[in-house]
Short mmCIF file of C-alpha atoms in Angstrom, two decimals:
data_model
loop_
_atom_site.label_atom_id
_atom_site.label_comp_id
_atom_site.label_asym_id
_atom_site.label_seq_id
_atom_site.Cartn_x
_atom_site.Cartn_y
_atom_site.Cartn_z
CA MET W 1 -42.46 -13.21 16.74
CA ASN W 2 -42.37 -9.27 16.49
CA THR W 3 -41.56 -9.19 20.24
CA GLY W 4 -38.66 -11.49 20.01
CA ARG W 5 -37.26 -9.76 16.87
CA SER W 6 -37.44 -6.54 18.75
CA ARG W 7 -35.61 -7.76 21.85
CA TRP W 8 -33.12 -9.30 19.63
CA ARG W 9 -32.48 -5.96 17.78
CA LEU W 10 -32.31 -4.15 21.07
CA ALA W 11 -29.84 -6.54 22.74
CA ALA W 12 -27.47 -6.36 19.43
CA SER W 13 -27.71 -2.63 19.46
CA LEU W 14 -26.67 -2.43 23.16
CA THR W 15 -23.92 -5.06 22.53
CA TRP W 16 -22.51 -3.02 19.74
CA LEU W 17 -22.72 0.39 21.57
CA LEU W 18 -21.04 -1.06 24.73
CA SER W 19 -18.28 -2.62 22.51
CA ALA W 20 -17.88 0.61 20.65
CA SER W 21 -17.65 2.71 23.77
CA ALA W 22 -15.15 0.46 25.37
CA ALA W 23 -13.01 0.46 22.19
CA VAL W 24 -13.03 4.22 22.31
CA ALA W 25 -12.17 4.20 25.94
CA GLN W 26 -9.16 1.84 25.11
CA ASP W 27 -7.84 4.41 22.54
CA GLY W 28 -7.34 1.72 19.73
CA HIS W 29 -6.06 -1.06 21.98
CA ALA W 30 -8.89 -3.38 20.74
CA VAL W 31 -7.54 -2.96 17.12
CA SER W 32 -3.79 -2.63 17.87
CA VAL W 33 -1.13 -5.34 19.27
CA ALA W 34 1.96 -4.92 21.55
CA ASN W 35 3.99 -7.42 19.26
CA GLN W 36 7.52 -6.48 18.15
CA THR W 37 8.58 -9.56 16.39
CA ALA W 38 8.82 -10.52 12.93
CA GLU W 39 5.16 -11.52 13.03
CA ALA W 40 4.12 -8.19 14.18
CA TYR W 41 2.27 -7.35 10.80
CA THR W 42 0.29 -10.72 10.68
CA GLN W 43 -1.81 -10.51 13.94
CA PRO W 44 -5.65 -10.01 13.83
CA ILE W 45 -7.15 -7.33 15.75
CA PRO W 46 -7.80 -8.41 19.53
CA ALA W 47 -11.59 -7.43 19.12
CA LEU W 48 -11.76 -10.39 16.57
CA THR W 49 -14.66 -12.82 17.61
CA GLU W 50 -14.51 -16.68 17.47
CA ALA W 51 -17.31 -16.51 14.71
CA GLN W 52 -15.13 -14.09 12.76
CA ARG W 53 -11.97 -16.20 13.07
CA PRO W 54 -12.59 -18.78 10.39
CA ALA W 55 -12.82 -16.13 7.78
CA PHE W 56 -9.56 -14.48 8.82
CA LEU W 57 -7.74 -17.85 8.72
CA LYS W 58 -9.12 -18.69 5.12
CA GLY W 59 -8.08 -15.05 4.11
CA ARG W 60 -4.65 -15.66 5.31
CA SER W 61 -4.29 -19.05 3.58
CA LEU W 62 -5.15 -17.29 0.34
CA VAL W 63 -2.62 -14.63 1.04
CA ARG W 64 0.13 -17.22 1.63
CA GLN W 65 -1.13 -19.60 -1.02
CA ILE W 66 1.13 -20.61 -3.82
CA TRP W 67 -1.00 -20.54 -6.96
CA VAL W 68 -0.69 -23.21 -9.63
CA ILE W 69 -0.86 -23.25 -13.48
CA PRO W 70 -4.10 -24.50 -14.68
CA PRO W 71 -5.60 -26.89 -15.29
CA SER W 72 -4.95 -28.53 -12.05
CA GLU W 73 -6.99 -31.14 -9.97
CA ASN W 74 -7.13 -28.57 -7.15
CA ARG W 75 -9.57 -26.12 -8.73
CA GLU W 76 -9.20 -23.73 -5.74
CA ILE W 77 -5.76 -22.81 -6.18
CA ALA W 78 -5.50 -22.90 -9.95
CA GLY W 79 -5.37 -19.71 -12.10
CA LEU W 80 -1.69 -18.60 -12.09
CA GLY W 81 -0.90 -16.56 -15.22
CA PRO W 82 -0.91 -16.84 -18.44
CA LEU W 83 1.17 -13.62 -17.66
CA TYR W 84 2.29 -12.96 -14.08
CA ASN W 85 4.96 -11.33 -11.74
CA ARG W 86 4.75 -13.54 -8.64
CA ILE W 87 3.16 -16.78 -7.65
CA SER W 88 1.72 -15.72 -4.17
CA CYS W 89 0.70 -12.54 -2.37
CA ILE W 90 3.25 -13.15 0.32
CA ALA W 91 6.13 -13.32 -2.20
CA CYS W 92 5.97 -9.54 -2.53
CA HIS W 93 4.41 -8.62 0.92
CA ALA W 94 6.89 -10.85 3.11
CA GLY W 95 5.57 -10.95 6.72
CA ASN W 96 2.82 -8.52 5.53
CA GLY W 97 5.29 -6.08 5.19
CA ARG W 98 7.02 -3.71 2.42
CA GLY W 99 8.99 -4.76 -0.56
CA PHE W 100 12.34 -3.60 -1.55
CA ALA W 101 14.23 -2.63 -4.71
CA PRO W 102 17.10 -4.61 -6.13
CA ASP W 103 20.50 -3.48 -5.16
CA ARG W 104 22.47 -4.12 -8.62
CA PRO W 105 21.59 -4.29 -12.18
CA GLY W 106 20.53 -7.62 -13.43
CA GLU W 107 18.95 -8.43 -9.95
CA THR W 108 15.46 -9.79 -10.23
CA MET W 109 12.63 -7.46 -8.92
CA ARG W 110 11.53 -9.67 -6.18
CA SER W 111 8.84 -7.38 -4.34
CA MET W 112 8.38 -4.68 -6.87
CA LEU W 113 6.79 -4.15 -10.17
CA VAL W 114 6.78 -1.42 -12.93
CA ARG W 115 3.63 0.31 -14.08
CA LEU W 116 3.31 1.24 -17.88
CA SER W 117 1.21 3.76 -19.71
CA ILE W 118 1.19 5.91 -22.64
CA PRO W 119 0.08 9.42 -22.91
CA GLY W 120 -3.57 9.97 -22.50
CA ALA W 121 -6.38 8.57 -20.28
CA ASP W 122 -8.72 5.72 -20.41
CA ALA W 123 -12.37 6.16 -20.50
CA HIS W 124 -12.56 6.67 -16.78
CA GLY W 125 -9.73 9.08 -16.53
CA GLY W 126 -7.17 6.61 -15.31
CA PRO W 127 -3.84 5.82 -17.11
CA LEU W 128 -4.08 4.62 -20.57
CA PRO W 129 -2.35 1.15 -20.73
CA HIS W 130 0.31 0.47 -23.62
CA PRO W 131 -1.77 -1.35 -26.23
CA VAL W 132 0.48 -4.53 -25.97
CA TYR W 133 2.40 -4.67 -22.73
CA GLY W 134 -0.89 -3.36 -20.90
CA ASP W 135 -0.40 -1.27 -17.40
CA GLN W 136 2.25 -3.43 -15.85
CA LEU W 137 5.32 -5.47 -17.03
CA ASN W 138 4.59 -9.05 -16.31
CA GLU W 139 8.42 -10.80 -16.35
CA ASN W 140 6.98 -14.34 -16.36
CA GLY W 141 4.72 -16.39 -18.28
CA VAL W 142 3.38 -20.03 -18.13
CA PRO W 143 4.81 -22.81 -20.62
CA GLY W 144 4.12 -21.60 -23.89
CA VAL W 145 3.47 -18.01 -23.15
CA PRO W 146 6.60 -15.75 -23.26
CA GLY W 147 6.95 -13.56 -20.34
CA GLU W 148 7.04 -9.87 -21.33
CA GLY W 149 10.55 -8.99 -20.38
CA ARG W 150 12.62 -7.57 -17.58
CA ALA W 151 13.12 -4.39 -15.75
CA GLU W 152 16.47 -3.61 -14.31
CA LEU W 153 17.42 -0.82 -11.82
CA SER W 154 20.82 0.79 -11.45
CA TYR W 155 21.90 3.59 -9.30
CA THR W 156 24.25 6.61 -8.98
CA GLU W 157 24.91 8.04 -5.67
CA ARG W 158 24.22 11.53 -4.56
CA LEU W 159 26.03 12.76 -1.28
CA VAL W 160 24.07 15.11 1.11
CA ARG W 161 25.92 16.90 4.06
CA LEU W 162 24.07 17.50 7.32
CA ASN W 163 24.69 19.79 10.13
CA GLY W 164 27.24 18.45 12.45
CA GLY W 165 29.45 16.82 9.60
CA GLU W 166 27.40 13.69 8.93
CA GLN W 167 27.13 12.64 5.10
CA VAL W 168 24.35 10.54 3.53
CA SER W 169 24.53 9.00 0.22
CA LEU W 170 21.16 8.85 -1.75
CA ARG W 171 20.60 6.31 -4.53
CA VAL W 172 19.49 7.90 -7.66
CA PRO W 173 17.57 5.14 -9.60
CA ALA W 174 17.49 4.53 -13.55
CA LEU W 175 15.38 2.13 -15.06
CA ARG W 176 15.96 0.13 -18.15
CA PHE W 177 14.20 -2.92 -20.11
CA ALA W 178 15.67 -5.76 -21.55
CA ASP W 179 14.55 -9.09 -23.28
CA LEU W 180 11.18 -7.58 -24.55
CA ALA W 181 9.28 -10.45 -26.12
CA TYR W 182 6.33 -8.37 -27.73
CA GLY W 183 8.33 -5.50 -29.41
CA ASN W 184 9.87 -2.31 -28.61
CA LEU W 185 8.62 0.10 -26.33
CA PRO W 186 7.73 3.73 -27.39
CA ASP W 187 9.92 6.66 -26.38
CA ASP W 188 6.79 8.21 -24.76
CA LEU W 189 6.20 5.33 -22.69
CA MET W 190 5.49 6.46 -18.97
CA VAL W 191 7.07 4.12 -16.22
CA SER W 192 6.70 3.87 -12.38
CA PRO W 193 8.61 1.44 -10.43
CA ARG W 194 6.91 0.52 -7.09
CA ILE W 195 7.77 -1.51 -4.12
CA ALA W 196 5.09 -3.56 -2.60
CA PRO W 197 3.55 -1.57 0.57
CA ALA W 198 2.72 -3.07 3.79
CA ILE W 199 -0.79 -4.57 4.15
CA PHE W 200 -1.63 -4.25 7.90
CA GLY W 201 -4.13 -1.53 9.40
CA LEU W 202 -5.66 -1.16 6.10
CA GLY W 203 -9.13 -1.81 7.51
CA LEU W 204 -8.74 1.03 9.88
CA LEU W 205 -7.80 3.35 7.12
CA GLU W 206 -10.99 2.30 5.02
CA ALA W 207 -12.95 3.06 8.22
CA VAL W 208 -11.91 6.62 8.15
CA PRO W 209 -15.02 8.63 6.97
CA GLU W 210 -14.60 10.34 3.35
CA ARG W 211 -15.64 13.75 5.21
CA THR W 212 -12.51 13.49 7.45
CA ILE W 213 -10.21 13.16 4.42
CA LEU W 214 -12.19 16.05 2.56
CA GLN W 215 -11.99 18.12 5.87
CA MET W 216 -8.13 17.45 5.76
CA ALA W 217 -7.70 18.68 2.25
CA ALA W 218 -9.70 21.80 2.84
CA ALA W 219 -7.96 22.69 6.08
CA LYS W 220 -5.72 25.67 6.06
CA LYS W 221 -1.77 24.56 5.87
CA PRO W 222 1.38 26.25 6.25
CA ALA W 223 2.72 28.12 3.20
CA GLY W 224 4.03 25.40 0.51
CA ILE W 225 1.97 22.53 1.74
CA ALA W 226 -1.25 21.66 -0.06
CA GLY W 227 -2.70 18.19 -0.07
CA ARG W 228 -5.72 16.99 -2.30
CA VAL W 229 -7.82 13.97 -2.88
CA ASN W 230 -7.55 11.63 -5.89
CA ARG W 231 -10.80 10.78 -7.72
CA VAL W 232 -10.71 7.30 -9.15
CA TRP W 233 -12.97 4.92 -10.78
CA ASP W 234 -14.76 2.23 -8.57
CA VAL W 235 -15.51 -0.82 -10.64
CA ALA W 236 -18.09 -2.25 -8.66
CA GLN W 237 -20.28 0.98 -8.23
CA GLY W 238 -19.33 2.26 -11.79
CA LYS W 239 -18.43 5.76 -10.86
CA ALA W 240 -15.55 8.05 -9.70
CA VAL W 241 -14.96 8.08 -6.06
CA LEU W 242 -12.46 9.11 -3.51
CA GLY W 243 -9.12 7.34 -3.78
CA ARG W 244 -7.34 6.38 -0.41
CA PHE W 245 -5.00 3.21 -1.26
CA GLY W 246 -2.04 2.86 -3.42
CA TRP W 247 0.96 5.09 -3.83
CA LYS W 248 -0.95 7.73 -5.60
CA ALA W 249 -4.21 7.14 -3.84
CA ASN W 250 -5.23 5.18 -7.13
CA MET W 251 -7.51 2.73 -5.53
CA PRO W 252 -10.99 3.35 -4.05
CA ASN W 253 -11.15 0.66 -1.56
CA LEU W 254 -9.48 -2.63 -0.33
CA ARG W 255 -11.53 -4.93 -2.28
CA GLN W 256 -10.70 -3.52 -5.58
CA GLN W 257 -7.01 -3.21 -4.52
CA ILE W 258 -6.75 -6.71 -3.79
CA ALA W 259 -8.62 -7.86 -6.87
CA ALA W 260 -6.20 -5.65 -8.96
CA ALA W 261 -3.43 -7.12 -7.39
CA PHE W 262 -4.56 -10.73 -8.17
CA VAL W 263 -5.11 -10.19 -11.69
CA GLY W 264 -2.14 -7.71 -12.33
CA ASP W 265 0.43 -9.50 -10.21
CA MET W 266 -0.57 -13.13 -10.66
CA GLY W 267 -2.83 -13.25 -13.43
CA ILE W 268 -5.79 -14.54 -11.46
CA THR W 269 -9.18 -13.39 -12.49
CA SER W 270 -12.00 -12.31 -10.17
CA PRO W 271 -15.56 -11.34 -9.98
CA LEU W 272 -14.30 -7.53 -10.09
CA PHE W 273 -11.84 -8.30 -13.01
CA PRO W 274 -12.83 -11.42 -14.98
CA ARG W 275 -10.67 -10.95 -17.87
CA GLU W 276 -7.12 -12.25 -18.11
CA ASN W 277 -4.46 -9.74 -18.40
CA CYS W 278 -3.51 -10.46 -21.98
CA SER W 279 -3.49 -7.85 -24.59
CA PRO W 280 -5.23 -8.63 -28.16
CA SER W 281 -1.85 -9.29 -29.80
CA GLN W 282 -0.67 -11.77 -27.22
CA SER W 283 -2.27 -14.74 -28.87
CA ALA W 284 -0.50 -17.46 -26.84
CA CYS W 285 -1.62 -15.85 -23.76
CA LEU W 286 -5.16 -15.63 -24.94
CA ALA W 287 -5.08 -19.30 -25.92
CA ALA W 288 -3.66 -20.43 -22.68
CA PRO W 289 -5.93 -22.82 -20.23
CA SER W 290 -8.00 -20.85 -17.64
CA GLY W 291 -8.38 -21.99 -13.92
CA GLY W 292 -12.24 -20.84 -13.91
CA THR W 293 -14.50 -18.26 -14.78
CA PRO W 294 -13.52 -16.44 -12.57
CA GLU W 295 -10.48 -17.94 -10.92
CA LEU W 296 -10.79 -16.29 -7.58
CA THR W 297 -14.56 -16.92 -6.38
CA GLU W 298 -16.64 -14.29 -4.93
CA GLN W 299 -16.16 -16.19 -1.45
CA GLN W 300 -12.29 -16.34 -1.86
CA LEU W 301 -12.38 -12.59 -2.61
CA ASP W 302 -14.60 -12.04 0.58
CA ASP W 303 -12.17 -13.94 2.74
CA THR W 304 -9.13 -12.17 1.40
CA GLU W 305 -10.71 -8.79 1.99
CA PHE W 306 -11.84 -9.74 5.49
CA TYR W 307 -8.13 -10.92 6.38
CA HIS W 308 -6.92 -7.43 5.24
CA LEU W 309 -9.72 -5.48 7.05
CA ALA W 310 -9.01 -7.42 10.29
CA LEU W 311 -5.11 -7.12 10.53
CA ALA W 312 -3.96 -5.13 13.36
CA VAL W 313 -1.27 -2.41 13.91
CA PRO W 314 1.65 -2.69 16.15
CA ARG W 315 1.39 -0.29 19.16
CA GLN W 316 4.18 2.37 19.35
CA MET W 317 7.24 1.23 21.27
CA ASN W 318 8.97 3.09 24.01
CA ALA W 319 6.46 5.84 23.95
CA ASP W 320 7.52 7.01 27.48
CA ASN W 321 11.22 7.28 26.67
CA PRO W 322 12.30 11.03 26.94
CA GLY W 323 14.27 10.80 23.77
CA VAL W 324 11.31 9.30 21.84
CA GLN W 325 9.20 12.11 23.40
CA HIS W 326 11.71 14.75 22.35
CA GLY W 327 11.92 13.15 18.73
CA ALA W 328 8.04 13.60 18.58
CA ARG W 329 8.03 17.21 19.37
CA LEU W 330 10.89 17.85 16.62
CA PHE W 331 8.66 15.93 14.27
CA ARG W 332 5.82 18.43 14.90
CA GLN W 333 8.30 21.32 14.83
CA ALA W 334 9.67 20.22 11.41
CA ARG W 335 6.07 20.27 10.11
CA CYS W 336 6.20 16.59 9.44
CA ALA W 337 2.97 16.27 11.09
CA VAL W 338 1.03 18.56 8.64
CA CYS W 339 0.98 15.75 6.03
CA HIS W 340 1.87 12.67 8.44
CA VAL W 341 -1.11 13.58 10.55
CA PRO W 342 -0.75 11.68 13.84
CA GLU W 343 -4.22 10.90 14.69
CA LEU W 344 -7.44 10.07 13.11
CA ARG W 345 -10.78 8.68 13.88
CA THR W 346 -12.57 5.85 12.37
CA GLY W 347 -16.42 6.16 11.74
CA ASP W 348 -19.25 3.70 11.75
CA PHE W 349 -17.97 0.64 9.79
CA PRO W 350 -20.64 -1.87 9.52
CA ARG W 351 -18.47 -4.51 7.45
CA LEU W 352 -16.57 -4.89 10.54
CA PRO W 353 -18.10 -3.04 13.44
CA ALA W 354 -15.08 -3.65 15.55
CA LEU W 355 -13.27 -1.07 13.61
CA SER W 356 -15.81 1.44 14.38
CA ASN W 357 -15.29 4.76 16.38
CA HIS W 358 -11.56 4.32 17.23
CA VAL W 359 -8.88 7.06 17.75
CA ILE W 360 -6.09 5.68 15.68
CA ARG W 361 -2.38 6.97 14.99
CA PRO W 362 -1.56 6.31 11.37
CA TYR W 363 0.41 9.37 10.64
CA THR W 364 -1.01 10.07 7.33
CA ASP W 365 -3.87 12.48 5.66
CA LEU W 366 -4.32 10.03 2.90
CA LEU W 367 -3.82 12.96 0.43
CA LEU W 368 -1.64 13.69 -2.46
CA HIS W 369 1.22 15.94 -2.19
CA ASP W 370 3.84 17.30 -4.53
CA MET W 371 6.95 15.69 -3.51
CA GLY W 372 9.36 17.49 -5.94
CA GLU W 373 11.17 16.38 -9.10
CA GLY W 374 13.53 14.07 -7.58
CA LEU W 375 10.75 11.60 -6.81
CA ALA W 376 8.58 12.30 -9.68
CA ASP W 377 7.66 9.33 -11.89
CA HIS W 378 6.00 11.62 -14.65
CA ARG W 379 3.11 9.33 -14.86
CA PRO W 380 -0.38 10.54 -14.05
CA ASP W 381 -2.73 8.47 -12.14
CA PHE W 382 -6.34 9.70 -12.65
CA HIS W 383 -6.17 13.20 -10.82
CA ALA W 384 -2.54 12.58 -9.48
CA SER W 385 0.15 14.21 -11.10
CA GLY W 386 3.52 12.76 -11.99
CA ARG W 387 4.93 14.55 -8.91
CA GLU W 388 2.33 13.83 -6.64
CA TRP W 389 2.24 11.01 -4.02
CA ARG W 390 0.01 9.84 -1.12
CA THR W 391 1.31 10.43 2.35
CA PRO W 392 2.09 6.88 3.33
CA PRO W 393 1.09 5.79 7.06
CA LEU W 394 4.11 5.65 9.31
CA TRP W 395 2.42 3.43 12.04
CA GLY W 396 4.68 0.02 12.44
CA ILE W 397 7.47 1.58 10.38
CA GLY W 398 9.91 0.96 13.34
CA LEU W 399 9.33 -2.84 12.82
CA ALA W 400 9.91 -2.87 9.04
CA LYS W 401 13.46 -4.05 9.04
CA LYS W 402 12.48 -6.66 11.70
CA VAL W 403 9.88 -8.08 9.55
CA ASP W 404 11.95 -8.00 6.60
CA PRO W 405 15.63 -6.81 6.84
CA ASN W 406 15.61 -5.94 3.16
CA ALA W 407 12.73 -3.55 3.44
CA GLY W 408 13.15 -0.26 1.43
CA PHE W 409 11.29 3.09 1.85
CA LEU W 410 9.63 5.50 -0.44
CA HIS W 411 7.45 4.22 -3.36
CA ASP W 412 10.37 2.64 -5.42
CA GLY W 413 12.53 1.36 -2.36
CA ARG W 414 15.40 3.82 -3.29
CA ALA W 415 15.85 4.85 0.34
CA ARG W 416 17.62 2.27 2.33
CA THR W 417 16.96 4.02 5.66
CA LEU W 418 14.53 6.28 7.30
CA LEU W 419 16.87 9.26 6.94
CA GLU W 420 17.55 8.77 3.44
CA ALA W 421 13.74 8.72 3.05
CA ILE W 422 13.33 12.12 4.81
CA LEU W 423 16.16 13.61 2.66
CA TRP W 424 14.54 12.70 -0.52
CA HIS W 425 11.57 14.90 0.36
CA ASP W 426 11.14 18.08 -1.69
CA GLY W 427 8.45 20.00 -3.08
CA GLU W 428 5.60 20.12 -0.25
CA GLY W 429 8.28 18.36 2.00
CA ARG W 430 11.19 20.65 1.31
CA ALA W 431 11.05 22.50 4.44
CA SER W 432 10.77 19.56 6.55
CA ALA W 433 13.68 17.97 4.98
CA GLN W 434 15.76 21.13 5.35
CA ALA W 435 14.87 21.35 8.81
CA VAL W 436 16.31 17.80 9.48
CA LYS W 437 19.44 18.60 7.71
CA ASN W 438 19.94 21.51 10.14
CA MET W 439 19.25 19.80 13.17
CA PRO W 440 22.08 19.14 15.63
CA PRO W 441 22.98 15.60 15.54
CA PRO W 442 21.47 14.68 19.04
CA ASP W 443 18.17 16.16 17.81
CA ARG W 444 18.34 14.25 14.40
CA ARG W 445 18.87 11.25 16.54
CA ALA W 446 16.04 11.74 18.63
CA LEU W 447 13.77 12.35 15.74
CA LEU W 448 14.83 8.87 14.19
CA ASP W 449 14.32 7.28 17.62
CA PHE W 450 10.71 8.49 17.58
CA LEU W 451 10.14 7.09 14.03
CA GLU W 452 11.59 3.84 14.87
CA SER W 453 9.21 3.62 17.87
CA LEU W 454 6.21 3.88 15.55
#
């Protein structure tokens, strides 16, 4: 028996080593896809095995599932509400892509939300929720439970002139609340409108070793650029750890990010967040029927997490095009690559070994950077200040509008184009934005061609 076990272990080890070595040799092709369609963000990694495919498909079904109000004969999909924003994950993450901001006042926020907090910090150092409205405005309620209200965006336009005579209009957003059902909001309320981020490639980012992120934070950088980690609360471990997901790197891992979205966006409880998102004074919410204890089972959470872990990233398009290559050089010359670090390497990742030891090109350092007053939300999130945002990955960004023509850029979707997003950079990104403004038009076009190739 011992000999058989030893042989099995040796065979398994050799198989893993050979597959890992092959993956490195392919420079990430085992975890990326050459797909340029509207389904580019929904593909599994090519290295996914037949044995793993059922979990991926179950997770995909849960992400696309329209959840129903309890009680329901179908226990597996009951649990929506009592307070919620959307009825499915895909309602915000269309095609697994990014959300967008409303264009006009009164238009519903279809793929974005508004974070809320009051001055101070909770017991773990995170944002302090409003005592009634909590940490997120939920517009909708099940029958008998009033939705909390509406958030509306309006804009003023600010003109920016570029070298060569081009003019770009930037949208400056303003937020207001309407139809508040549970009383007025205080003057010192802190708010942060945020669009849904794209959800592909997250497993690879989770597989980047913590030491790599810490080394990037400690590395010497050009004057005016810093970059630091966030330290956030890990619910499962019961301790503060490095944050790497969310607009402010305010989530420690994919599992917690997913569970927080289920309860915050759809009102669906899980093993990580077993309580409904009702405040003590929301009596109708507290009295509403539950879909289970919890509503999302451990297995469903496992499958949803696996789906996110196993989503592939689209490969760069037209990488051999001379204009794209020129744009890549300009990207580096403008110091964009200091924060949008082109190349990282994953470490050993036992939860999905196919993600281990790959050279990947996400164009992020996963660090917080001060992006200036114009982008500030003035709402701290653990160690992240109101002016700091995590460097968002750029991989796949060239397909954002193909996946969803409405897709927006930056944390609140104010930028309608990649050029607008660049021009909003201030603080640590000011020099890069200025460099892009000063470029001759053909160079600026080459830079944008490079970004659109990613």
